[in-house]
Amino acid sequence: MRKVRDLLKSPTSQSIAVNTLGNYLNVGFTALFTLVLFRILSPAEYGVYSVLITVSYVMATILDFGSTATIYSYLPPLLEDKGRPLFRFVKSAFYYQSILSCIVVLALLILFPVIDTQFLKTGASYLEMALTAIATLFFIWQNFILNLYFASKQFFKANLYLNIANIVKTIAIGVAFITGTLSIASLIFILGIFGCAVFYGLVLFDRRNDIHRILSADVKRKEFRFRYALTYFIASQFLNIGLRMDLFTISFFNTVISRPEVGYYAAAQKIILTVLTTVISITQVLSPGFSNISTRREARKQLRHGLIYMLIPSALFLGVTLTPGFIYEWFFTSTFSPSADIARVLSVPFVIYALGSVPMLFLLYTVKKPNYILFAYVTFFAIVTAGCLLLIPSLRLMAPVVLFTVGFLISKGIIGYACYREYRRLPR
């Protein structure tokens, strides 16, 4: 009990509490938006909106280009002197990520109709597709700024500005509903473009004294650490696409699965992604600690603490399976009631994902060998993608549950074994 009390009083626990609370306030706003949409949109419309906004989220994560790992690995030491190298690093990382992202987003603007016709099959208008592509760029910049705040351990400010933007977005949705202008296009604009712009404004005001120094800093390609960042970038994208491939392939099989069923599955997936926020909150706080490990003793302590913290999201995932039906019905309404059964079974495999995140941090930040992670996540992507294409016609909406279970067991097993090997190579 003394060790538990000491752990709870530690700065890491306090940072996790602040970051988790802030993230769940953000999740609360997302739940509020979803609750409103359930009562405004039909299941078919919600399915189209979910696919488009998921494309935007996935692309924003893809176009991270490994900058998250680079920021966590190299920004903290630069914060100590706050000199020219700090601002050069920030400007260089932002510059190269933005250039690469703009190229991809421009290609998406051109190719989106073909992608929708051949694969997504949502039947969305080009305006909705264009707004989705532009929102992707806004999400990329927002994520970059959030990572700077998190690596600087300014969790309170980051979550404060993010949730102020959420309040403004809520008001904007209310105004659009009252004026009769609420649609799929206006929702994507409000949630993906307008909300990010509000966040930028708050950050610019907070960092107004640093703007000139950032703008006058040099741009150096070496600051982006392309080799390290690119390896992790590729690995994380295989994971992120794999985590969304279930919804994409379910939407693809429109002759087998109806459009309302896509909406049911999208709503269940929203619950899982909401709980997944806890995993992200904890890893954001734990990441800098793993970069300072040099011995087995330090590694054991950090790994043990990480696994203890990951019991929180594991319990939440299991709690999804035990939630009474009337709560789901109150939240989803009877129209979306089939989503409850999907969410219950879909949550179980993600317990494996949560616990497996801890050895991943060791490989990425302690020994700095993202090649192991790349191999594991390519394996996960292959299992989920090939399995969905083969099993959805027969198992329908239950196919992703089976595939996520197998995929997580194998991929996290690879990461766990690699972590053990690298741990044994550390000095005692």
PDB file of N, CA and C in Angstrom, residues 5 7 24-25 69 84 123 127 130 132 138 152 165 189 199 223 245 257 272 332 396 403:
ATOM      1  N   ARG A   5       0.691   4.232  -2.675  1.00  0.00           N
ATOM      2  CA  ARG A   5       0.520   5.650  -2.321  1.00  0.00           C
ATOM      3  C   ARG A   5       1.629   6.515  -2.922  1.00  0.00           C
ATOM      4  N   LEU A   7       3.335   5.841  -5.555  1.00  0.00           N
ATOM      5  CA  LEU A   7       3.131   5.891  -7.000  1.00  0.00           C
ATOM      6  C   LEU A   7       2.064   6.914  -7.368  1.00  0.00           C
ATOM      7  N   TYR A  24     -10.343  13.318 -21.482  1.00  0.00           N
ATOM      8  CA  TYR A  24     -11.709  12.833 -21.356  1.00  0.00           C
ATOM      9  C   TYR A  24     -12.733  13.966 -21.421  1.00  0.00           C
ATOM     10  N   LEU A  25     -12.314  15.169 -21.076  1.00  0.00           N
ATOM     11  CA  LEU A  25     -13.186  16.315 -21.363  1.00  0.00           C
ATOM     12  C   LEU A  25     -13.354  16.453 -22.869  1.00  0.00           C
ATOM     13  N   ALA A  69       7.473  11.014 -32.576  1.00  0.00           N
ATOM     14  CA  ALA A  69       8.616  10.344 -31.942  1.00  0.00           C
ATOM     15  C   ALA A  69       9.829  11.262 -31.889  1.00  0.00           C
ATOM     16  N   ARG A  84      18.741  29.204 -29.514  1.00  0.00           N
ATOM     17  CA  ARG A  84      18.466  29.116 -30.940  1.00  0.00           C
ATOM     18  C   ARG A  84      18.214  27.688 -31.416  1.00  0.00           C
ATOM     19  N   GLY A 123     -20.738   7.823 -51.654  1.00  0.00           N
ATOM     20  CA  GLY A 123     -21.614   8.666 -52.455  1.00  0.00           C
ATOM     21  C   GLY A 123     -21.610  10.115 -52.002  1.00  0.00           C
ATOM     22  N   LEU A 127     -17.818  18.596 -52.423  1.00  0.00           N
ATOM     23  CA  LEU A 127     -17.625  19.584 -51.367  1.00  0.00           C
ATOM     24  C   LEU A 127     -17.294  18.896 -50.054  1.00  0.00           C
ATOM     25  N   ALA A 130     -13.738  17.563 -50.334  1.00  0.00           N
ATOM     26  CA  ALA A 130     -12.740  18.628 -50.275  1.00  0.00           C
ATOM     27  C   ALA A 130     -12.561  19.135 -48.848  1.00  0.00           C
ATOM     28  N   THR A 132     -13.083  17.435 -46.182  1.00  0.00           N
ATOM     29  CA  THR A 132     -12.396  16.366 -45.459  1.00  0.00           C
ATOM     30  C   THR A 132     -10.892  16.451 -45.671  1.00  0.00           C
ATOM     31  N   PHE A 138      -5.507  20.651 -41.221  1.00  0.00           N
ATOM     32  CA  PHE A 138      -5.710  21.371 -39.959  1.00  0.00           C
ATOM     33  C   PHE A 138      -5.476  20.456 -38.759  1.00  0.00           C
ATOM     34  N   SER A 152       6.840  19.156 -23.666  1.00  0.00           N
ATOM     35  CA  SER A 152       7.277  20.189 -22.719  1.00  0.00           C
ATOM     36  C   SER A 152       6.620  20.017 -21.351  1.00  0.00           C
ATOM     37  N   ALA A 165     -11.626  25.242 -27.428  1.00  0.00           N
ATOM     38  CA  ALA A 165     -12.019  25.094 -28.831  1.00  0.00           C
ATOM     39  C   ALA A 165     -13.243  24.197 -28.958  1.00  0.00           C
ATOM     40  N   PHE A 189     -16.709  20.956 -41.573  1.00  0.00           N
ATOM     41  CA  PHE A 189     -16.073  22.274 -41.486  1.00  0.00           C
ATOM     42  C   PHE A 189     -15.931  22.721 -40.029  1.00  0.00           C
ATOM     43  N   PHE A 199      -8.251  26.793 -31.851  1.00  0.00           N
ATOM     44  CA  PHE A 199      -7.120  26.283 -31.074  1.00  0.00           C
ATOM     45  C   PHE A 199      -5.831  27.022 -31.437  1.00  0.00           C
ATOM     46  N   GLU A 223      17.488  18.348 -38.517  1.00  0.00           N
ATOM     47  CA  GLU A 223      16.675  18.452 -37.304  1.00  0.00           C
ATOM     48  C   GLU A 223      15.458  17.523 -37.342  1.00  0.00           C
ATOM     49  N   MET A 245      -9.159  -0.211 -40.705  1.00  0.00           N
ATOM     50  CA  MET A 245      -9.472  -1.002 -41.893  1.00  0.00           C
ATOM     51  C   MET A 245     -10.782  -1.757 -41.739  1.00  0.00           C
ATOM     52  N   ILE A 257     -23.385  -5.904 -46.563  1.00  0.00           N
ATOM     53  CA  ILE A 257     -23.712  -5.166 -45.341  1.00  0.00           C
ATOM     54  C   ILE A 257     -24.413  -3.865 -45.720  1.00  0.00           C
ATOM     55  N   ILE A 272     -14.955   2.402 -28.632  1.00  0.00           N
ATOM     56  CA  ILE A 272     -13.622   1.828 -28.463  1.00  0.00           C
ATOM     57  C   ILE A 272     -12.560   2.912 -28.593  1.00  0.00           C
ATOM     58  N   PHE A 332     -27.379   5.796 -27.328  1.00  0.00           N
ATOM     59  CA  PHE A 332     -27.493   5.601 -28.766  1.00  0.00           C
ATOM     60  C   PHE A 332     -28.904   5.838 -29.299  1.00  0.00           C
ATOM     61  N   ARG A 396     -19.541 -11.287 -41.241  1.00  0.00           N
ATOM     62  CA  ARG A 396     -20.151  -9.947 -41.203  1.00  0.00           C
ATOM     63  C   ARG A 396     -19.479  -9.066 -40.145  1.00  0.00           C
ATOM     64  N   LEU A 403     -10.340 -10.885 -35.844  1.00  0.00           N
ATOM     65  CA  LEU A 403      -9.077 -10.485 -36.460  1.00  0.00           C
ATOM     66  C   LEU A 403      -8.262  -9.566 -35.559  1.00  0.00           C
TER      67      LEU A 403
END
